[in-house]
């Protein structure tokens, strides 16, 4: 979920995940809900892997790349690169 900007709209924490409204397109929102249900708190994961830099998706390149801090214990790299497209 590091390569997605989709977020849940505020004030819906008590609603079931599938009933929450999202900011983002339909496919990104579906991925957000899926990961939230199967893996856990997406916003917490994003906080643990802060974005350093990003090349946003555009229709010319047809890809998106972002680099994040990798603070997980035992990891040999300090950064994590994620790409979609």
PDB file of N, CA and C in Angstrom:
ATOM      1  N   UNK A   1       0.805  -1.196   0.000  1.00  0.00           N
ATOM      2  CA  UNK A   1       0.000   0.000   0.000  1.00  0.00           C
ATOM      3  C   UNK A   1       0.845   1.255   0.000  1.00  0.00           C
ATOM      4  N   UNK A   2       2.143   1.097  -0.087  1.00  0.00           N
ATOM      5  CA  UNK A   2       3.014   2.261  -0.122  1.00  0.00           C
ATOM      6  C   UNK A   2       2.949   2.983  -1.461  1.00  0.00           C
ATOM      7  N   UNK A   3       2.529   2.306  -2.508  1.00  0.00           N
ATOM      8  CA  UNK A   3       2.475   2.931  -3.831  1.00  0.00           C
ATOM      9  C   UNK A   3       1.080   3.461  -4.150  1.00  0.00           C
ATOM     10  N   UNK A   4       0.246   3.603  -3.160  1.00  0.00           N
ATOM     11  CA  UNK A   4      -1.118   4.086  -3.352  1.00  0.00           C
ATOM     12  C   UNK A   4      -1.357   5.314  -2.482  1.00  0.00           C
ATOM     13  N   UNK A   5      -2.149   6.234  -2.998  1.00  0.00           N
ATOM     14  CA  UNK A   5      -2.507   7.419  -2.209  1.00  0.00           C
ATOM     15  C   UNK A   5      -3.914   7.309  -1.623  1.00  0.00           C
ATOM     16  N   UNK A   6      -4.595   6.226  -1.882  1.00  0.00           N
ATOM     17  CA  UNK A   6      -5.954   6.052  -1.370  1.00  0.00           C
ATOM     18  C   UNK A   6      -5.945   6.062   0.155  1.00  0.00           C
ATOM     19  N   UNK A   7      -6.950   6.715   0.728  1.00  0.00           N
ATOM     20  CA  UNK A   7      -7.102   6.787   2.185  1.00  0.00           C
ATOM     21  C   UNK A   7      -8.578   6.692   2.533  1.00  0.00           C
ATOM     22  N   UNK A   8      -8.852   6.233   3.739  1.00  0.00           N
ATOM     23  CA  UNK A   8     -10.222   6.265   4.232  1.00  0.00           C
ATOM     24  C   UNK A   8     -10.572   7.698   4.596  1.00  0.00           C
ATOM     25  N   UNK A   9     -11.813   8.092   4.328  1.00  0.00           N
ATOM     26  CA  UNK A   9     -12.261   9.421   4.735  1.00  0.00           C
ATOM     27  C   UNK A   9     -12.321   9.455   6.255  1.00  0.00           C
ATOM     28  N   UNK A  10     -12.072  10.615   6.859  1.00  0.00           N
ATOM     29  CA  UNK A  10     -12.021  10.702   8.330  1.00  0.00           C
ATOM     30  C   UNK A  10     -13.360  10.398   9.005  1.00  0.00           C
ATOM     31  N   UNK A  11     -13.278   9.967  10.259  1.00  0.00           N
ATOM     32  CA  UNK A  11     -14.447   9.763  11.100  1.00  0.00           C
ATOM     33  C   UNK A  11     -15.203   8.470  10.865  1.00  0.00           C
ATOM     34  N   UNK A  12     -14.584   7.488  10.242  1.00  0.00           N
ATOM     35  CA  UNK A  12     -15.273   6.237   9.939  1.00  0.00           C
ATOM     36  C   UNK A  12     -14.644   5.028  10.620  1.00  0.00           C
ATOM     37  N   UNK A  13     -13.812   5.268  11.602  1.00  0.00           N
ATOM     38  CA  UNK A  13     -13.046   4.202  12.247  1.00  0.00           C
ATOM     39  C   UNK A  13     -13.921   3.094  12.826  1.00  0.00           C
ATOM     40  N   UNK A  14     -15.134   3.433  13.253  1.00  0.00           N
ATOM     41  CA  UNK A  14     -16.002   2.433  13.888  1.00  0.00           C
ATOM     42  C   UNK A  14     -16.822   1.632  12.876  1.00  0.00           C
ATOM     43  N   UNK A  15     -16.815   2.055  11.619  1.00  0.00           N
ATOM     44  CA  UNK A  15     -17.555   1.327  10.585  1.00  0.00           C
ATOM     45  C   UNK A  15     -16.761   0.109  10.131  1.00  0.00           C
ATOM     46  N   UNK A  16     -17.452  -0.949   9.695  1.00  0.00           N
ATOM     47  CA  UNK A  16     -16.731  -2.077   9.094  1.00  0.00           C
ATOM     48  C   UNK A  16     -15.948  -1.590   7.869  1.00  0.00           C
ATOM     49  N   UNK A  17     -14.812  -2.182   7.622  1.00  0.00           N
ATOM     50  CA  UNK A  17     -13.919  -1.735   6.548  1.00  0.00           C
ATOM     51  C   UNK A  17     -14.642  -1.625   5.208  1.00  0.00           C
ATOM     52  N   UNK A  18     -15.460  -2.600   4.868  1.00  0.00           N
ATOM     53  CA  UNK A  18     -16.124  -2.586   3.559  1.00  0.00           C
ATOM     54  C   UNK A  18     -17.168  -1.484   3.422  1.00  0.00           C
ATOM     55  N   UNK A  19     -17.589  -0.889   4.520  1.00  0.00           N
ATOM     56  CA  UNK A  19     -18.577   0.195   4.473  1.00  0.00           C
ATOM     57  C   UNK A  19     -17.926   1.582   4.496  1.00  0.00           C
ATOM     58  N   UNK A  20     -16.632   1.647   4.700  1.00  0.00           N
ATOM     59  CA  UNK A  20     -15.941   2.937   4.765  1.00  0.00           C
ATOM     60  C   UNK A  20     -15.785   3.541   3.370  1.00  0.00           C
ATOM     61  N   UNK A  21     -15.933   4.865   3.303  1.00  0.00           N
ATOM     62  CA  UNK A  21     -15.706   5.587   2.055  1.00  0.00           C
ATOM     63  C   UNK A  21     -14.229   5.947   1.965  1.00  0.00           C
ATOM     64  N   UNK A  22     -13.735   6.026   0.730  1.00  0.00           N
ATOM     65  CA  UNK A  22     -12.310   6.291   0.506  1.00  0.00           C
ATOM     66  C   UNK A  22     -12.117   7.486  -0.414  1.00  0.00           C
ATOM     67  N   UNK A  23     -10.964   8.116  -0.267  1.00  0.00           N
ATOM     68  CA  UNK A  23     -10.485   9.084  -1.244  1.00  0.00           C
ATOM     69  C   UNK A  23      -9.568   8.309  -2.176  1.00  0.00           C
ATOM     70  N   UNK A  24      -9.846   8.331  -3.460  1.00  0.00           N
ATOM     71  CA  UNK A  24      -9.052   7.577  -4.428  1.00  0.00           C
ATOM     72  C   UNK A  24      -9.971   6.897  -5.423  1.00  0.00           C
ATOM     73  N   UNK A  25      -9.393   6.423  -6.525  1.00  0.00           N
ATOM     74  CA  UNK A  25     -10.231   5.776  -7.537  1.00  0.00           C
ATOM     75  C   UNK A  25     -10.696   4.402  -7.050  1.00  0.00           C
ATOM     76  N   UNK A  26     -11.576   3.789  -7.814  1.00  0.00           N
ATOM     77  CA  UNK A  26     -12.226   2.547  -7.376  1.00  0.00           C
ATOM     78  C   UNK A  26     -11.237   1.410  -7.142  1.00  0.00           C
ATOM     79  N   UNK A  27     -10.267   1.235  -8.034  1.00  0.00           N
ATOM     80  CA  UNK A  27      -9.324   0.120  -7.860  1.00  0.00           C
ATOM     81  C   UNK A  27      -8.399   0.351  -6.669  1.00  0.00           C
ATOM     82  N   UNK A  28      -7.940   1.587  -6.473  1.00  0.00           N
ATOM     83  CA  UNK A  28      -7.084   1.902  -5.326  1.00  0.00           C
ATOM     84  C   UNK A  28      -7.866   1.731  -4.016  1.00  0.00           C
ATOM     85  N   UNK A  29      -9.124   2.139  -4.013  1.00  0.00           N
ATOM     86  CA  UNK A  29      -9.961   1.991  -2.819  1.00  0.00           C
ATOM     87  C   UNK A  29     -10.193   0.522  -2.488  1.00  0.00           C
ATOM     88  N   UNK A  30     -10.405  -0.290  -3.511  1.00  0.00           N
ATOM     89  CA  UNK A  30     -10.601  -1.727  -3.294  1.00  0.00           C
ATOM     90  C   UNK A  30      -9.344  -2.360  -2.706  1.00  0.00           C
ATOM     91  N   UNK A  31      -8.177  -1.978  -3.216  1.00  0.00           N
ATOM     92  CA  UNK A  31      -6.916  -2.493  -2.673  1.00  0.00           C
ATOM     93  C   UNK A  31      -6.720  -2.065  -1.225  1.00  0.00           C
ATOM     94  N   UNK A  32      -7.037  -0.815  -0.933  1.00  0.00           N
ATOM     95  CA  UNK A  32      -6.913  -0.309   0.436  1.00  0.00           C
ATOM     96  C   UNK A  32      -7.766  -1.140   1.393  1.00  0.00           C
ATOM     97  N   UNK A  33      -9.005  -1.389   1.018  1.00  0.00           N
ATOM     98  CA  UNK A  33      -9.903  -2.165   1.874  1.00  0.00           C
ATOM     99  C   UNK A  33      -9.416  -3.603   2.031  1.00  0.00           C
ATOM    100  N   UNK A  34      -8.956  -4.189   0.953  1.00  0.00           N
ATOM    101  CA  UNK A  34      -8.459  -5.567   0.996  1.00  0.00           C
ATOM    102  C   UNK A  34      -7.263  -5.685   1.940  1.00  0.00           C
ATOM    103  N   UNK A  35      -6.304  -4.788   1.809  1.00  0.00           N
ATOM    104  CA  UNK A  35      -5.110  -4.846   2.658  1.00  0.00           C
ATOM    105  C   UNK A  35      -5.468  -4.546   4.108  1.00  0.00           C
ATOM    106  N   UNK A  36      -6.344  -3.594   4.323  1.00  0.00           N
ATOM    107  CA  UNK A  36      -6.764  -3.257   5.691  1.00  0.00           C
ATOM    108  C   UNK A  36      -7.391  -4.474   6.370  1.00  0.00           C
ATOM    109  N   UNK A  37      -8.164  -5.249   5.621  1.00  0.00           N
ATOM    110  CA  UNK A  37      -8.838  -6.413   6.194  1.00  0.00           C
ATOM    111  C   UNK A  37      -7.905  -7.604   6.388  1.00  0.00           C
ATOM    112  N   UNK A  38      -6.955  -7.790   5.490  1.00  0.00           N
ATOM    113  CA  UNK A  38      -6.127  -8.996   5.543  1.00  0.00           C
ATOM    114  C   UNK A  38      -4.801  -8.815   6.263  1.00  0.00           C
ATOM    115  N   UNK A  39      -4.200  -7.638   6.142  1.00  0.00           N
ATOM    116  CA  UNK A  39      -2.871  -7.406   6.721  1.00  0.00           C
ATOM    117  C   UNK A  39      -2.946  -6.595   8.006  1.00  0.00           C
ATOM    118  N   UNK A  40      -3.772  -5.553   7.999  1.00  0.00           N
ATOM    119  CA  UNK A  40      -3.887  -4.712   9.186  1.00  0.00           C
ATOM    120  C   UNK A  40      -3.915  -3.240   8.819  1.00  0.00           C
ATOM    121  N   UNK A  41      -3.613  -2.412   9.785  1.00  0.00           N
ATOM    122  CA  UNK A  41      -3.725  -0.963   9.678  1.00  0.00           C
ATOM    123  C   UNK A  41      -2.763  -0.391   8.629  1.00  0.00           C
ATOM    124  N   UNK A  42      -3.316   0.055   7.507  1.00  0.00           N
ATOM    125  CA  UNK A  42      -2.516   0.580   6.402  1.00  0.00           C
ATOM    126  C   UNK A  42      -1.843   1.891   6.786  1.00  0.00           C
ATOM    127  N   UNK A  43      -2.557   2.777   7.464  1.00  0.00           N
ATOM    128  CA  UNK A  43      -1.978   4.071   7.829  1.00  0.00           C
ATOM    129  C   UNK A  43      -0.802   3.896   8.782  1.00  0.00           C
ATOM    130  N   UNK A  44      -0.896   2.949   9.680  1.00  0.00           N
ATOM    131  CA  UNK A  44       0.203   2.650  10.595  1.00  0.00           C
ATOM    132  C   UNK A  44       1.428   2.163   9.809  1.00  0.00           C
ATOM    133  N   UNK A  45       1.204   1.299   8.843  1.00  0.00           N
ATOM    134  CA  UNK A  45       2.292   0.782   8.004  1.00  0.00           C
ATOM    135  C   UNK A  45       2.952   1.916   7.218  1.00  0.00           C
ATOM    136  N   UNK A  46       2.134   2.827   6.692  1.00  0.00           N
ATOM    137  CA  UNK A  46       2.682   3.971   5.956  1.00  0.00           C
ATOM    138  C   UNK A  46       3.505   4.868   6.876  1.00  0.00           C
ATOM    139  N   UNK A  47       3.049   5.038   8.106  1.00  0.00           N
ATOM    140  CA  UNK A  47       3.807   5.843   9.075  1.00  0.00           C
ATOM    141  C   UNK A  47       5.171   5.226   9.364  1.00  0.00           C
ATOM    142  N   UNK A  48       5.246   3.915   9.381  1.00  0.00           N
ATOM    143  CA  UNK A  48       6.505   3.211   9.656  1.00  0.00           C
ATOM    144  C   UNK A  48       7.440   3.222   8.448  1.00  0.00           C
ATOM    145  N   UNK A  49       6.924   3.547   7.270  1.00  0.00           N
ATOM    146  CA  UNK A  49       7.712   3.559   6.034  1.00  0.00           C
ATOM    147  C   UNK A  49       7.491   4.897   5.328  1.00  0.00           C
ATOM    148  N   UNK A  50       8.006   5.964   5.915  1.00  0.00           N
ATOM    149  CA  UNK A  50       7.774   7.310   5.386  1.00  0.00           C
ATOM    150  C   UNK A  50       8.328   7.455   3.966  1.00  0.00           C
ATOM    151  N   UNK A  51       7.543   8.152   3.137  1.00  0.00           N
ATOM    152  CA  UNK A  51       7.932   8.368   1.745  1.00  0.00           C
ATOM    153  C   UNK A  51       9.060   9.396   1.683  1.00  0.00           C
ATOM    154  N   UNK A  52      10.112   9.069   0.941  1.00  0.00           N
ATOM    155  CA  UNK A  52      11.252   9.962   0.759  1.00  0.00           C
ATOM    156  C   UNK A  52      11.075  10.775  -0.519  1.00  0.00           C
ATOM    157  N   UNK A  53      10.683  10.089  -1.593  1.00  0.00           N
ATOM    158  CA  UNK A  53      10.506  10.748  -2.892  1.00  0.00           C
ATOM    159  C   UNK A  53       9.561   9.902  -3.747  1.00  0.00           C
ATOM    160  N   UNK A  54       8.939  10.554  -4.735  1.00  0.00           N
ATOM    161  CA  UNK A  54       7.972   9.842  -5.575  1.00  0.00           C
ATOM    162  C   UNK A  54       7.988  10.386  -6.995  1.00  0.00           C
ATOM    163  N   UNK A  55       7.832   9.509  -7.958  1.00  0.00           N
ATOM    164  CA  UNK A  55       7.507   9.877  -9.337  1.00  0.00           C
ATOM    165  C   UNK A  55       6.060   9.439  -9.515  1.00  0.00           C
ATOM    166  N   UNK A  56       5.113  10.388  -9.556  1.00  0.00           N
ATOM    167  CA  UNK A  56       3.699  10.022  -9.632  1.00  0.00           C
ATOM    168  C   UNK A  56       3.345   9.323 -10.945  1.00  0.00           C
ATOM    169  N   UNK A  57       2.278   8.540 -10.911  1.00  0.00           N
ATOM    170  CA  UNK A  57       1.759   7.886 -12.114  1.00  0.00           C
ATOM    171  C   UNK A  57       1.289   8.959 -13.086  1.00  0.00           C
ATOM    172  N   UNK A  58       1.569   8.757 -14.362  1.00  0.00           N
ATOM    173  CA  UNK A  58       0.989   9.613 -15.395  1.00  0.00           C
ATOM    174  C   UNK A  58       0.745   8.776 -16.647  1.00  0.00           C
ATOM    175  N   UNK A  59      -0.078   9.284 -17.529  1.00  0.00           N
ATOM    176  CA  UNK A  59      -0.493   8.497 -18.694  1.00  0.00           C
ATOM    177  C   UNK A  59       0.621   8.325 -19.720  1.00  0.00           C
ATOM    178  N   UNK A  60       1.667   9.135 -19.656  1.00  0.00           N
ATOM    179  CA  UNK A  60       2.793   8.983 -20.580  1.00  0.00           C
ATOM    180  C   UNK A  60       3.695   7.836 -20.150  1.00  0.00           C
ATOM    181  N   UNK A  61       4.150   7.875 -18.898  1.00  0.00           N
ATOM    182  CA  UNK A  61       5.048   6.827 -18.385  1.00  0.00           C
ATOM    183  C   UNK A  61       4.311   5.532 -18.079  1.00  0.00           C
ATOM    184  N   UNK A  62       3.088   5.654 -17.587  1.00  0.00           N
ATOM    185  CA  UNK A  62       2.265   4.509 -17.167  1.00  0.00           C
ATOM    186  C   UNK A  62       2.894   3.711 -16.026  1.00  0.00           C
ATOM    187  N   UNK A  63       3.603   4.400 -15.139  1.00  0.00           N
ATOM    188  CA  UNK A  63       4.121   3.768 -13.924  1.00  0.00           C
ATOM    189  C   UNK A  63       4.237   4.810 -12.825  1.00  0.00           C
ATOM    190  N   UNK A  64       4.365   4.330 -11.604  1.00  0.00           N
ATOM    191  CA  UNK A  64       4.576   5.160 -10.422  1.00  0.00           C
ATOM    192  C   UNK A  64       5.680   4.510  -9.620  1.00  0.00           C
ATOM    193  N   UNK A  65       6.599   5.320  -9.097  1.00  0.00           N
ATOM    194  CA  UNK A  65       7.704   4.821  -8.279  1.00  0.00           C
ATOM    195  C   UNK A  65       7.800   5.678  -7.030  1.00  0.00           C
ATOM    196  N   UNK A  66       8.010   5.051  -5.890  1.00  0.00           N
ATOM    197  CA  UNK A  66       8.294   5.809  -4.671  1.00  0.00           C
ATOM    198  C   UNK A  66       9.353   5.078  -3.858  1.00  0.00           C
ATOM    199  N   UNK A  67      10.124   5.865  -3.115  1.00  0.00           N
ATOM    200  CA  UNK A  67      11.160   5.329  -2.236  1.00  0.00           C
ATOM    201  C   UNK A  67      10.766   5.688  -0.811  1.00  0.00           C
ATOM    202  N   UNK A  68      10.855   4.694   0.073  1.00  0.00           N
ATOM    203  CA  UNK A  68      10.428   4.854   1.462  1.00  0.00           C
ATOM    204  C   UNK A  68      11.547   4.454   2.412  1.00  0.00           C
ATOM    205  N   UNK A  69      11.526   5.060   3.603  1.00  0.00           N
ATOM    206  CA  UNK A  69      12.460   4.641   4.643  1.00  0.00           C
ATOM    207  C   UNK A  69      12.098   3.229   5.077  1.00  0.00           C
ATOM    208  N   UNK A  70      13.096   2.388   5.278  1.00  0.00           N
ATOM    209  CA  UNK A  70      12.866   1.014   5.729  1.00  0.00           C
ATOM    210  C   UNK A  70      13.400   0.884   7.148  1.00  0.00           C
ATOM    211  N   UNK A  71      12.507   0.985   8.117  1.00  0.00           N
ATOM    212  CA  UNK A  71      12.907   0.974   9.528  1.00  0.00           C
ATOM    213  C   UNK A  71      12.660  -0.366  10.202  1.00  0.00           C
ATOM    214  N   UNK A  72      12.299  -1.379   9.419  1.00  0.00           N
ATOM    215  CA  UNK A  72      12.020  -2.689  10.012  1.00  0.00           C
ATOM    216  C   UNK A  72      13.305  -3.304  10.553  1.00  0.00           C
ATOM    217  N   UNK A  73      13.278  -3.837  11.779  1.00  0.00           N
ATOM    218  CA  UNK A  73      14.473  -4.450  12.364  1.00  0.00           C
ATOM    219  C   UNK A  73      14.971  -5.627  11.528  1.00  0.00           C
ATOM    220  N   UNK A  74      16.284  -5.764  11.454  1.00  0.00           N
ATOM    221  CA  UNK A  74      16.876  -6.889  10.745  1.00  0.00           C
ATOM    222  C   UNK A  74      16.985  -6.701   9.245  1.00  0.00           C
ATOM    223  N   UNK A  75      16.560  -5.567   8.726  1.00  0.00           N
ATOM    224  CA  UNK A  75      16.650  -5.321   7.280  1.00  0.00           C
ATOM    225  C   UNK A  75      18.019  -4.744   6.949  1.00  0.00           C
ATOM    226  N   UNK A  76      18.606  -5.203   5.853  1.00  0.00           N
ATOM    227  CA  UNK A  76      19.940  -4.740   5.479  1.00  0.00           C
ATOM    228  C   UNK A  76      19.904  -3.413   4.723  1.00  0.00           C
ATOM    229  N   UNK A  77      18.764  -3.046   4.172  1.00  0.00           N
ATOM    230  CA  UNK A  77      18.650  -1.808   3.410  1.00  0.00           C
ATOM    231  C   UNK A  77      17.914  -0.753   4.227  1.00  0.00           C
ATOM    232  N   UNK A  78      18.315   0.494   4.051  1.00  0.00           N
ATOM    233  CA  UNK A  78      17.656   1.595   4.752  1.00  0.00           C
ATOM    234  C   UNK A  78      16.473   2.147   3.962  1.00  0.00           C
ATOM    235  N   UNK A  79      16.342   1.728   2.701  1.00  0.00           N
ATOM    236  CA  UNK A  79      15.287   2.238   1.840  1.00  0.00           C
ATOM    237  C   UNK A  79      14.582   1.097   1.113  1.00  0.00           C
ATOM    238  N   UNK A  80      13.329   1.365   0.755  1.00  0.00           N
ATOM    239  CA  UNK A  80      12.507   0.400   0.044  1.00  0.00           C
ATOM    240  C   UNK A  80      11.930   1.096  -1.184  1.00  0.00           C
ATOM    241  N   UNK A  81      12.131   0.531  -2.364  1.00  0.00           N
ATOM    242  CA  UNK A  81      11.589   1.083  -3.596  1.00  0.00           C
ATOM    243  C   UNK A  81      10.357   0.271  -3.978  1.00  0.00           C
ATOM    244  N   UNK A  82       9.254   0.963  -4.267  1.00  0.00           N
ATOM    245  CA  UNK A  82       8.041   0.289  -4.726  1.00  0.00           C
ATOM    246  C   UNK A  82       7.607   0.914  -6.046  1.00  0.00           C
ATOM    247  N   UNK A  83       7.071   0.070  -6.921  1.00  0.00           N
ATOM    248  CA  UNK A  83       6.690   0.527  -8.257  1.00  0.00           C
ATOM    249  C   UNK A  83       5.394  -0.153  -8.678  1.00  0.00           C
ATOM    250  N   UNK A  84       4.566   0.597  -9.405  1.00  0.00           N
ATOM    251  CA  UNK A  84       3.370   0.000 -10.002  1.00  0.00           C
ATOM    252  C   UNK A  84       3.219   0.554 -11.407  1.00  0.00           C
ATOM    253  N   UNK A  85       2.600  -0.227 -12.254  1.00  0.00           N
ATOM    254  CA  UNK A  85       2.359   0.242 -13.615  1.00  0.00           C
ATOM    255  C   UNK A  85       2.697  -0.803 -14.631  1.00  0.00           C
TER     256      UNK A  85
END
